[in-house]
Amino acid sequence: MVSFIDKIIGVYHFLSDRTPRNIPLVAPKPRVVNPWRRNSQALVARVIASRDIRDSIDRAIALLGHLGQAIDRGDKVLVKPNFNSPDPYPGSTDLIFLRAVVELLLEAGTKVTIGESAGGIWRPTRNVFRKLGMFELARYLDVELVAFEDKVNDWVRIKINGYYLDTVTMPRSAYEADKIVYLPGMKTHYIARFSGALKLVVGFMHPGERRTLHARHLEQKVAEISLCWQPNLILMDARKAFLSSGPAKGQLAEPGLVLASGDLVAIDVEAMKVLLTYKAKNRLLADPWQSLQIVTALRHNLGAGKNGYIVVQ
């Protein structure tokens, strides 16, 4: 629960955050080639989660192929969870799920950093980390934990030339990572309609740019941020989901799934299809392919088109 003092601090950050000046302008990272395909179609793994979360994650990756197709020993891997607020799972990433993913990557011989920047009135991010127990988890795993906004000079401005965004200010630590792994939840969003893999990228964006992000064309802008880079692996914890409101609270469902893919569009479309099997009052469109996040992502060739992916289970 957010205290009155925390709200005051959060509002201060929300109103006072400014994008730093005189930071380098750089090109987007090279486009990621999705290694998990069959007959030129992207794969989305869908497994029924067991009580053993690590086993569920392992089975999802095995349906795609194997981890080494995308991530190599010695890689510097940035893991991006969803800690927009200190709300409990599925409002935030489940720490048991996060721990299982990080242990998998460490066993594969990578160097892992966990990075995030909380949203809105919940900043500073270190307060969210503290409330969720992230400092203790990072120490246990012996990995670096980064609150992006704490690194004042650790930013680059990426020239993306989108229809709605021309440049985006993003963390240098993520830009320079060898590989990036996304851990989105599966939930509705009261403004952006849906929060999944595409929406997760907002947590990279410098807080000083997020106020205008929400002013107009949010769904389209959310998709265009992924012109900066694309993840090498997406592991979506869909054991629990919000069917309404979101992203912090909402009507709860328990699909009991773990989804995995290398394709931003395919995994989000499949996730929306799962949510649409439930009766709930929300802003999801009956056809996920009409979602403005998806339409815009496809406009920029950021994922598989209609009939362009296969579900493996």
mmCIF file of C-alpha atoms in Angstrom:
data_model
loop_
_atom_site.group_PDB
_atom_site.id
_atom_site.type_symbol
_atom_site.label_atom_id
_atom_site.label_comp_id
_atom_site.label_asym_id
_atom_site.label_seq_id
_atom_site.Cartn_x
_atom_site.Cartn_y
_atom_site.Cartn_z
ATOM 1 C CA MET A 1 0.000 0.000 0.000
ATOM 2 C CA VAL A 2 1.309 3.444 -0.948
ATOM 3 C CA SER A 3 1.531 5.805 2.019
ATOM 4 C CA PHE A 4 0.606 9.485 1.876
ATOM 5 C CA ILE A 5 4.292 10.462 2.091
ATOM 6 C CA ASP A 6 5.150 8.075 -0.745
ATOM 7 C CA LYS A 7 2.415 9.656 -2.851
ATOM 8 C CA ILE A 8 3.847 13.109 -2.264
ATOM 9 C CA ILE A 9 7.331 11.908 -3.217
ATOM 10 C CA GLY A 10 5.939 10.153 -6.285
ATOM 11 C CA VAL A 11 4.037 13.212 -7.479
ATOM 12 C CA TYR A 12 7.191 15.292 -7.043
ATOM 13 C CA HIS A 13 9.143 12.918 -9.257
ATOM 14 C CA PHE A 14 6.335 12.697 -11.795
ATOM 15 C CA LEU A 15 6.174 16.476 -12.170
ATOM 16 C CA SER A 16 9.864 17.325 -11.858
ATOM 17 C CA ASP A 17 11.619 14.636 -13.918
ATOM 18 C CA ARG A 18 13.347 16.180 -16.919
ATOM 19 C CA THR A 19 15.125 14.507 -19.811
ATOM 20 C CA PRO A 20 18.857 15.240 -19.582
ATOM 21 C CA ARG A 21 20.410 17.541 -22.150
ATOM 22 C CA ASN A 22 23.477 17.018 -24.300
ATOM 23 C CA ILE A 23 23.264 13.250 -24.414
ATOM 24 C CA PRO A 24 24.492 11.369 -27.489
ATOM 25 C CA LEU A 25 22.178 10.753 -30.420
ATOM 26 C CA VAL A 26 22.542 7.172 -31.643
ATOM 27 C CA ALA A 27 21.016 4.822 -34.193
ATOM 28 C CA PRO A 28 18.665 2.000 -33.137
ATOM 29 C CA LYS A 29 20.240 -1.304 -32.252
ATOM 30 C CA PRO A 30 20.375 -3.757 -35.180
ATOM 31 C CA ARG A 31 17.089 -5.576 -35.715
ATOM 32 C CA VAL A 32 16.870 -8.858 -33.824
ATOM 33 C CA VAL A 33 16.338 -11.896 -36.038
ATOM 34 C CA ASN A 34 13.875 -14.232 -34.342
ATOM 35 C CA PRO A 35 15.563 -17.658 -34.214
ATOM 36 C CA TRP A 36 12.399 -19.488 -33.206
ATOM 37 C CA ARG A 37 10.463 -20.081 -36.403
ATOM 38 C CA ARG A 38 8.930 -22.975 -38.286
ATOM 39 C CA ASN A 39 8.278 -22.786 -42.009
ATOM 40 C CA SER A 40 8.911 -19.012 -41.832
ATOM 41 C CA GLN A 41 6.277 -18.603 -39.110
ATOM 42 C CA ALA A 42 7.106 -17.304 -35.635
ATOM 43 C CA LEU A 43 6.577 -19.687 -32.730
ATOM 44 C CA VAL A 44 4.672 -18.920 -29.538
ATOM 45 C CA ALA A 45 5.071 -21.587 -26.866
ATOM 46 C CA ARG A 46 2.085 -22.092 -24.582
ATOM 47 C CA VAL A 47 2.408 -24.380 -21.590
ATOM 48 C CA ILE A 48 0.135 -25.113 -18.672
ATOM 49 C CA ALA A 49 2.144 -24.012 -15.663
ATOM 50 C CA SER A 50 2.934 -26.482 -12.931
ATOM 51 C CA ARG A 51 3.764 -25.653 -9.329
ATOM 52 C CA ASP A 52 7.422 -25.850 -10.370
ATOM 53 C CA ILE A 53 7.895 -22.503 -12.135
ATOM 54 C CA ARG A 54 11.388 -23.338 -13.372
ATOM 55 C CA ASP A 55 10.077 -26.526 -14.980
ATOM 56 C CA SER A 56 7.295 -24.528 -16.667
ATOM 57 C CA ILE A 57 9.785 -22.033 -18.080
ATOM 58 C CA ASP A 58 12.116 -24.814 -19.238
ATOM 59 C CA ARG A 59 9.233 -26.561 -21.022
ATOM 60 C CA ALA A 60 8.192 -23.330 -22.759
ATOM 61 C CA ILE A 61 11.712 -22.701 -24.056
ATOM 62 C CA ALA A 62 12.048 -26.341 -25.128
ATOM 63 C CA LEU A 63 8.937 -25.968 -27.277
ATOM 64 C CA LEU A 64 10.671 -23.101 -29.080
ATOM 65 C CA GLY A 65 14.009 -24.916 -29.388
ATOM 66 C CA HIS A 66 16.786 -24.165 -26.937
ATOM 67 C CA LEU A 67 18.130 -21.085 -25.166
ATOM 68 C CA GLY A 68 21.437 -21.166 -27.034
ATOM 69 C CA GLN A 69 19.653 -20.237 -30.265
ATOM 70 C CA ALA A 70 19.289 -16.700 -28.934
ATOM 71 C CA ILE A 71 21.617 -16.251 -25.957
ATOM 72 C CA ASP A 72 25.277 -17.268 -25.791
ATOM 73 C CA ARG A 73 27.627 -18.041 -22.918
ATOM 74 C CA GLY A 74 29.386 -14.839 -21.864
ATOM 75 C CA ASP A 75 26.586 -12.533 -23.041
ATOM 76 C CA LYS A 76 25.707 -9.486 -20.948
ATOM 77 C CA VAL A 77 21.958 -9.959 -20.540
ATOM 78 C CA LEU A 78 19.569 -7.232 -19.400
ATOM 79 C CA VAL A 79 16.426 -8.713 -17.833
ATOM 80 C CA LYS A 80 13.433 -6.354 -17.882
ATOM 81 C CA PRO A 81 10.671 -7.268 -15.405
ATOM 82 C CA ASN A 82 7.470 -5.306 -14.790
ATOM 83 C CA PHE A 83 7.860 -3.222 -11.626
ATOM 84 C CA ASN A 84 5.753 -0.247 -12.645
ATOM 85 C CA SER A 85 4.305 -0.138 -9.125
ATOM 86 C CA PRO A 86 4.770 -2.024 -5.828
ATOM 87 C CA ASP A 87 1.462 -3.837 -6.263
ATOM 88 C CA PRO A 88 1.540 -7.618 -5.775
ATOM 89 C CA TYR A 89 1.596 -10.071 -8.683
ATOM 90 C CA PRO A 90 0.134 -9.800 -11.306
ATOM 91 C CA GLY A 91 0.382 -6.041 -10.753
ATOM 92 C CA SER A 92 4.139 -6.628 -10.711
ATOM 93 C CA THR A 93 6.424 -9.454 -11.806
ATOM 94 C CA ASP A 94 6.322 -12.441 -9.470
ATOM 95 C CA LEU A 95 9.731 -12.692 -7.790
ATOM 96 C CA ILE A 96 9.637 -16.494 -7.936
ATOM 97 C CA PHE A 97 9.235 -16.292 -11.720
ATOM 98 C CA LEU A 98 11.992 -13.671 -11.974
ATOM 99 C CA ARG A 99 14.346 -15.752 -9.833
ATOM 100 C CA ALA A 100 13.770 -18.824 -12.019
ATOM 101 C CA VAL A 101 14.559 -16.902 -15.210
ATOM 102 C CA VAL A 102 17.705 -15.302 -13.782
ATOM 103 C CA GLU A 103 18.966 -18.651 -12.472
ATOM 104 C CA LEU A 104 18.385 -20.162 -15.920
ATOM 105 C CA LEU A 105 20.447 -17.395 -17.530
ATOM 106 C CA LEU A 106 23.231 -17.643 -14.940
ATOM 107 C CA GLU A 107 23.450 -21.394 -15.458
ATOM 108 C CA ALA A 108 23.839 -20.682 -19.185
ATOM 109 C CA GLY A 109 26.999 -18.693 -18.375
ATOM 110 C CA THR A 110 25.666 -15.165 -18.906
ATOM 111 C CA LYS A 111 26.193 -12.019 -16.877
ATOM 112 C CA VAL A 112 22.778 -10.761 -15.776
ATOM 113 C CA THR A 113 21.580 -7.274 -14.902
ATOM 114 C CA ILE A 114 17.993 -6.613 -13.808
ATOM 115 C CA GLY A 115 16.830 -3.143 -14.825
ATOM 116 C CA GLU A 116 13.611 -1.190 -14.406
ATOM 117 C CA SER A 117 12.143 2.281 -13.933
ATOM 118 C CA ALA A 118 8.803 2.537 -12.155
ATOM 119 C CA GLY A 119 5.978 4.634 -13.519
ATOM 120 C CA GLY A 120 3.929 7.646 -12.553
ATOM 121 C CA ILE A 121 3.610 8.413 -8.882
ATOM 122 C CA TRP A 122 5.446 5.255 -7.747
ATOM 123 C CA ARG A 123 8.942 6.590 -8.331
ATOM 124 C CA PRO A 124 11.668 6.543 -7.184
ATOM 125 C CA THR A 125 12.083 3.013 -8.456
ATOM 126 C CA ARG A 126 14.290 2.050 -5.508
ATOM 127 C CA ASN A 127 11.210 2.480 -3.263
ATOM 128 C CA VAL A 128 9.344 -0.039 -5.421
ATOM 129 C CA PHE A 129 12.346 -2.383 -5.257
ATOM 130 C CA ARG A 130 12.442 -2.063 -1.480
ATOM 131 C CA LYS A 131 8.738 -2.782 -1.015
ATOM 132 C CA LEU A 132 8.820 -5.820 -3.277
ATOM 133 C CA GLY A 133 11.997 -7.302 -1.813
ATOM 134 C CA MET A 134 14.135 -6.858 -4.916
ATOM 135 C CA PHE A 135 17.300 -5.772 -3.113
ATOM 136 C CA GLU A 136 17.331 -9.017 -1.158
ATOM 137 C CA LEU A 137 16.673 -11.101 -4.293
ATOM 138 C CA ALA A 138 19.455 -9.385 -6.239
ATOM 139 C CA ARG A 139 21.911 -10.017 -3.396
ATOM 140 C CA TYR A 140 20.865 -13.654 -3.212
ATOM 141 C CA LEU A 141 21.338 -14.098 -6.975
ATOM 142 C CA ASP A 142 24.521 -11.968 -6.959
ATOM 143 C CA VAL A 143 23.371 -9.881 -9.924
ATOM 144 C CA GLU A 144 23.293 -6.144 -10.528
ATOM 145 C CA LEU A 145 19.991 -4.369 -9.928
ATOM 146 C CA VAL A 146 19.556 -1.051 -11.736
ATOM 147 C CA ALA A 147 16.946 1.661 -11.263
ATOM 148 C CA PHE A 148 17.437 3.411 -14.585
ATOM 149 C CA GLU A 149 16.619 6.927 -13.385
ATOM 150 C CA ASP A 150 19.302 6.727 -10.680
ATOM 151 C CA LYS A 151 21.992 6.798 -13.378
ATOM 152 C CA VAL A 152 21.670 10.477 -14.304
ATOM 153 C CA ASN A 153 24.177 10.453 -17.167
ATOM 154 C CA ASP A 154 23.569 6.900 -18.360
ATOM 155 C CA TRP A 155 21.224 7.692 -21.251
ATOM 156 C CA VAL A 156 21.236 7.776 -25.041
ATOM 157 C CA ARG A 157 18.768 9.429 -27.380
ATOM 158 C CA ILE A 158 17.802 6.987 -30.117
ATOM 159 C CA LYS A 159 16.728 8.296 -33.518
ATOM 160 C CA ILE A 160 13.845 6.061 -34.591
ATOM 161 C CA ASN A 161 12.006 8.242 -37.147
ATOM 162 C CA GLY A 162 8.584 6.869 -36.215
ATOM 163 C CA TYR A 163 5.258 8.319 -37.261
ATOM 164 C CA TYR A 164 4.500 9.395 -33.676
ATOM 165 C CA LEU A 165 7.953 9.453 -32.062
ATOM 166 C CA ASP A 166 11.091 10.836 -33.665
ATOM 167 C CA THR A 167 13.543 10.072 -30.858
ATOM 168 C CA VAL A 168 13.350 8.161 -27.583
ATOM 169 C CA THR A 169 15.667 8.552 -24.588
ATOM 170 C CA MET A 170 16.663 5.121 -23.294
ATOM 171 C CA PRO A 171 19.162 3.675 -20.777
ATOM 172 C CA ARG A 172 22.681 3.169 -22.078
ATOM 173 C CA SER A 173 22.936 0.005 -19.964
ATOM 174 C CA ALA A 174 20.149 -1.578 -22.002
ATOM 175 C CA TYR A 175 21.383 -0.160 -25.307
ATOM 176 C CA GLU A 176 24.829 -1.682 -24.727
ATOM 177 C CA ALA A 177 23.607 -5.047 -23.424
ATOM 178 C CA ASP A 178 24.401 -8.007 -25.654
ATOM 179 C CA LYS A 179 20.946 -9.503 -25.204
ATOM 180 C CA ILE A 180 17.646 -8.425 -23.638
ATOM 181 C CA VAL A 181 15.018 -10.665 -22.025
ATOM 182 C CA TYR A 182 11.486 -9.371 -21.389
ATOM 183 C CA LEU A 183 9.287 -10.647 -18.543
ATOM 184 C CA PRO A 184 5.876 -9.079 -19.210
ATOM 185 C CA GLY A 185 2.664 -9.873 -17.424
ATOM 186 C CA MET A 186 -0.649 -10.441 -19.175
ATOM 187 C CA LYS A 187 -3.256 -7.859 -18.236
ATOM 188 C CA THR A 188 -5.588 -5.169 -19.434
ATOM 189 C CA HIS A 189 -4.640 -1.498 -19.166
ATOM 190 C CA TYR A 190 -7.145 1.249 -18.488
ATOM 191 C CA ILE A 191 -5.524 3.606 -21.021
ATOM 192 C CA ALA A 192 -3.510 1.442 -23.430
ATOM 193 C CA ARG A 193 -6.133 -1.377 -23.473
ATOM 194 C CA PHE A 194 -3.520 -4.097 -23.036
ATOM 195 C CA SER A 195 -0.197 -4.471 -21.240
ATOM 196 C CA GLY A 196 2.114 -7.201 -22.483
ATOM 197 C CA ALA A 197 5.430 -7.425 -24.308
ATOM 198 C CA LEU A 198 5.053 -4.226 -26.343
ATOM 199 C CA LYS A 199 3.880 -2.183 -23.357
ATOM 200 C CA LEU A 200 6.743 -3.444 -21.164
ATOM 201 C CA VAL A 201 9.207 -1.273 -23.097
ATOM 202 C CA VAL A 202 7.741 1.922 -21.592
ATOM 203 C CA GLY A 203 9.692 1.117 -18.424
ATOM 204 C CA PHE A 204 12.921 1.792 -20.331
ATOM 205 C CA MET A 205 11.878 5.258 -21.484
ATOM 206 C CA HIS A 206 13.271 8.213 -19.552
ATOM 207 C CA PRO A 207 10.641 9.372 -17.014
ATOM 208 C CA GLY A 208 10.898 12.924 -18.345
ATOM 209 C CA GLU A 209 9.417 11.791 -21.660
ATOM 210 C CA ARG A 210 6.548 9.718 -20.312
ATOM 211 C CA ARG A 211 4.146 12.555 -19.536
ATOM 212 C CA THR A 212 3.859 13.484 -23.207
ATOM 213 C CA LEU A 213 3.779 9.797 -24.137
ATOM 214 C CA HIS A 214 0.382 9.516 -22.459
ATOM 215 C CA ALA A 215 -1.016 12.757 -23.874
ATOM 216 C CA ARG A 216 -2.087 11.456 -27.300
ATOM 217 C CA HIS A 217 -1.741 8.319 -29.414
ATOM 218 C CA LEU A 218 -0.476 6.235 -26.499
ATOM 219 C CA GLU A 219 -1.055 2.865 -28.137
ATOM 220 C CA GLN A 220 0.807 3.848 -31.295
ATOM 221 C CA LYS A 221 3.684 5.407 -29.370
ATOM 222 C CA VAL A 222 4.007 2.311 -27.179
ATOM 223 C CA ALA A 223 4.623 0.219 -30.298
ATOM 224 C CA GLU A 224 7.107 2.681 -31.799
ATOM 225 C CA ILE A 225 9.394 2.575 -28.761
ATOM 226 C CA SER A 226 10.332 -0.941 -29.897
ATOM 227 C CA LEU A 227 12.029 0.609 -32.911
ATOM 228 C CA CYS A 228 14.898 1.286 -30.466
ATOM 229 C CA TRP A 229 15.519 -2.461 -30.068
ATOM 230 C CA GLN A 230 13.709 -5.769 -29.813
ATOM 231 C CA PRO A 231 14.071 -8.489 -27.157
ATOM 232 C CA ASN A 232 15.926 -11.714 -27.789
ATOM 233 C CA LEU A 233 13.491 -13.690 -25.648
ATOM 234 C CA ILE A 234 10.068 -12.981 -24.157
ATOM 235 C CA LEU A 235 8.798 -15.042 -21.228
ATOM 236 C CA MET A 236 5.265 -14.042 -20.256
ATOM 237 C CA ASP A 237 3.952 -15.074 -16.860
ATOM 238 C CA ALA A 238 0.281 -15.709 -17.644
ATOM 239 C CA ARG A 239 -0.536 -17.794 -14.589
ATOM 240 C CA LYS A 240 -2.585 -14.864 -13.327
ATOM 241 C CA ALA A 241 -3.974 -11.884 -15.256
ATOM 242 C CA PHE A 242 -6.125 -8.809 -14.878
ATOM 243 C CA LEU A 243 -9.268 -8.811 -17.021
ATOM 244 C CA SER A 244 -10.239 -5.208 -16.317
ATOM 245 C CA SER A 245 -8.680 -1.917 -15.252
ATOM 246 C CA GLY A 246 -4.945 -2.612 -14.908
ATOM 247 C CA PRO A 247 -2.052 -2.342 -14.840
ATOM 248 C CA ALA A 248 -1.805 -2.304 -11.029
ATOM 249 C CA LYS A 249 -5.180 -3.767 -10.001
ATOM 250 C CA GLY A 250 -8.214 -5.298 -11.636
ATOM 251 C CA GLN A 251 -10.557 -8.251 -11.990
ATOM 252 C CA LEU A 252 -8.387 -11.315 -11.491
ATOM 253 C CA ALA A 253 -8.301 -14.457 -13.616
ATOM 254 C CA GLU A 254 -5.971 -17.444 -13.435
ATOM 255 C CA PRO A 255 -5.254 -18.775 -16.951
ATOM 256 C CA GLY A 256 -2.423 -20.859 -15.479
ATOM 257 C CA LEU A 257 -0.131 -20.416 -18.489
ATOM 258 C CA VAL A 258 3.432 -19.510 -19.377
ATOM 259 C CA LEU A 259 3.989 -18.109 -22.883
ATOM 260 C CA ALA A 260 7.333 -17.760 -24.642
ATOM 261 C CA SER A 261 8.388 -16.309 -27.986
ATOM 262 C CA GLY A 262 10.915 -14.213 -29.821
ATOM 263 C CA ASP A 263 8.145 -12.207 -31.483
ATOM 264 C CA LEU A 264 6.607 -9.128 -29.853
ATOM 265 C CA VAL A 265 3.435 -9.130 -31.926
ATOM 266 C CA ALA A 266 2.714 -12.848 -31.886
ATOM 267 C CA ILE A 267 2.958 -13.234 -28.115
ATOM 268 C CA ASP A 268 0.800 -10.151 -27.450
ATOM 269 C CA VAL A 269 -1.885 -11.262 -29.907
ATOM 270 C CA GLU A 270 -1.953 -14.734 -28.368
ATOM 271 C CA ALA A 271 -2.170 -13.210 -24.877
ATOM 272 C CA MET A 272 -5.085 -10.987 -25.862
ATOM 273 C CA LYS A 273 -6.857 -14.019 -27.315
ATOM 274 C CA VAL A 274 -6.526 -15.718 -23.917
ATOM 275 C CA LEU A 275 -7.981 -12.703 -22.099
ATOM 276 C CA LEU A 276 -10.877 -12.532 -24.562
ATOM 277 C CA THR A 277 -12.009 -16.016 -23.529
ATOM 278 C CA TYR A 278 -13.164 -14.500 -20.227
ATOM 279 C CA LYS A 279 -16.223 -12.346 -19.669
ATOM 280 C CA ALA A 280 -15.164 -8.961 -18.341
ATOM 281 C CA LYS A 281 -15.755 -5.269 -18.861
ATOM 282 C CA ASN A 282 -12.605 -3.862 -20.446
ATOM 283 C CA ARG A 283 -11.370 -1.952 -23.499
ATOM 284 C CA LEU A 284 -9.969 -4.914 -25.419
ATOM 285 C CA LEU A 285 -11.064 -5.117 -29.041
ATOM 286 C CA ALA A 286 -12.804 -8.301 -30.181
ATOM 287 C CA ASP A 287 -10.122 -8.753 -32.838
ATOM 288 C CA PRO A 288 -6.611 -8.338 -31.361
ATOM 289 C CA TRP A 289 -5.232 -7.616 -34.824
ATOM 290 C CA GLN A 290 -7.183 -4.330 -34.756
ATOM 291 C CA SER A 291 -5.394 -3.194 -31.584
ATOM 292 C CA LEU A 292 -3.492 0.008 -32.340
ATOM 293 C CA GLN A 293 -0.416 -1.386 -30.582
ATOM 294 C CA ILE A 294 -0.458 -4.337 -32.979
ATOM 295 C CA VAL A 295 -1.401 -2.324 -36.070
ATOM 296 C CA THR A 296 1.451 0.120 -35.449
ATOM 297 C CA ALA A 297 3.971 -2.614 -34.655
ATOM 298 C CA LEU A 298 3.119 -4.352 -37.937
ATOM 299 C CA ARG A 299 3.399 -1.061 -39.795
ATOM 300 C CA HIS A 300 7.049 -1.036 -38.688
ATOM 301 C CA ASN A 301 7.641 -4.766 -39.301
ATOM 302 C CA LEU A 302 8.185 -5.421 -35.603
ATOM 303 C CA GLY A 303 6.549 -8.843 -35.598
ATOM 304 C CA ALA A 304 4.552 -11.524 -37.333
ATOM 305 C CA GLY A 305 1.475 -10.545 -39.303
ATOM 306 C CA LYS A 306 -1.905 -12.250 -39.318
ATOM 307 C CA ASN A 307 -1.475 -16.010 -39.784
ATOM 308 C CA GLY A 308 2.232 -15.396 -39.324
ATOM 309 C CA TYR A 309 2.735 -17.372 -36.129
ATOM 310 C CA ILE A 310 2.169 -20.886 -34.813
ATOM 311 C CA VAL A 311 1.236 -21.842 -31.240
ATOM 312 C CA VAL A 312 3.203 -24.855 -29.990
ATOM 313 C CA GLN A 313 2.060 -26.644 -26.849
#
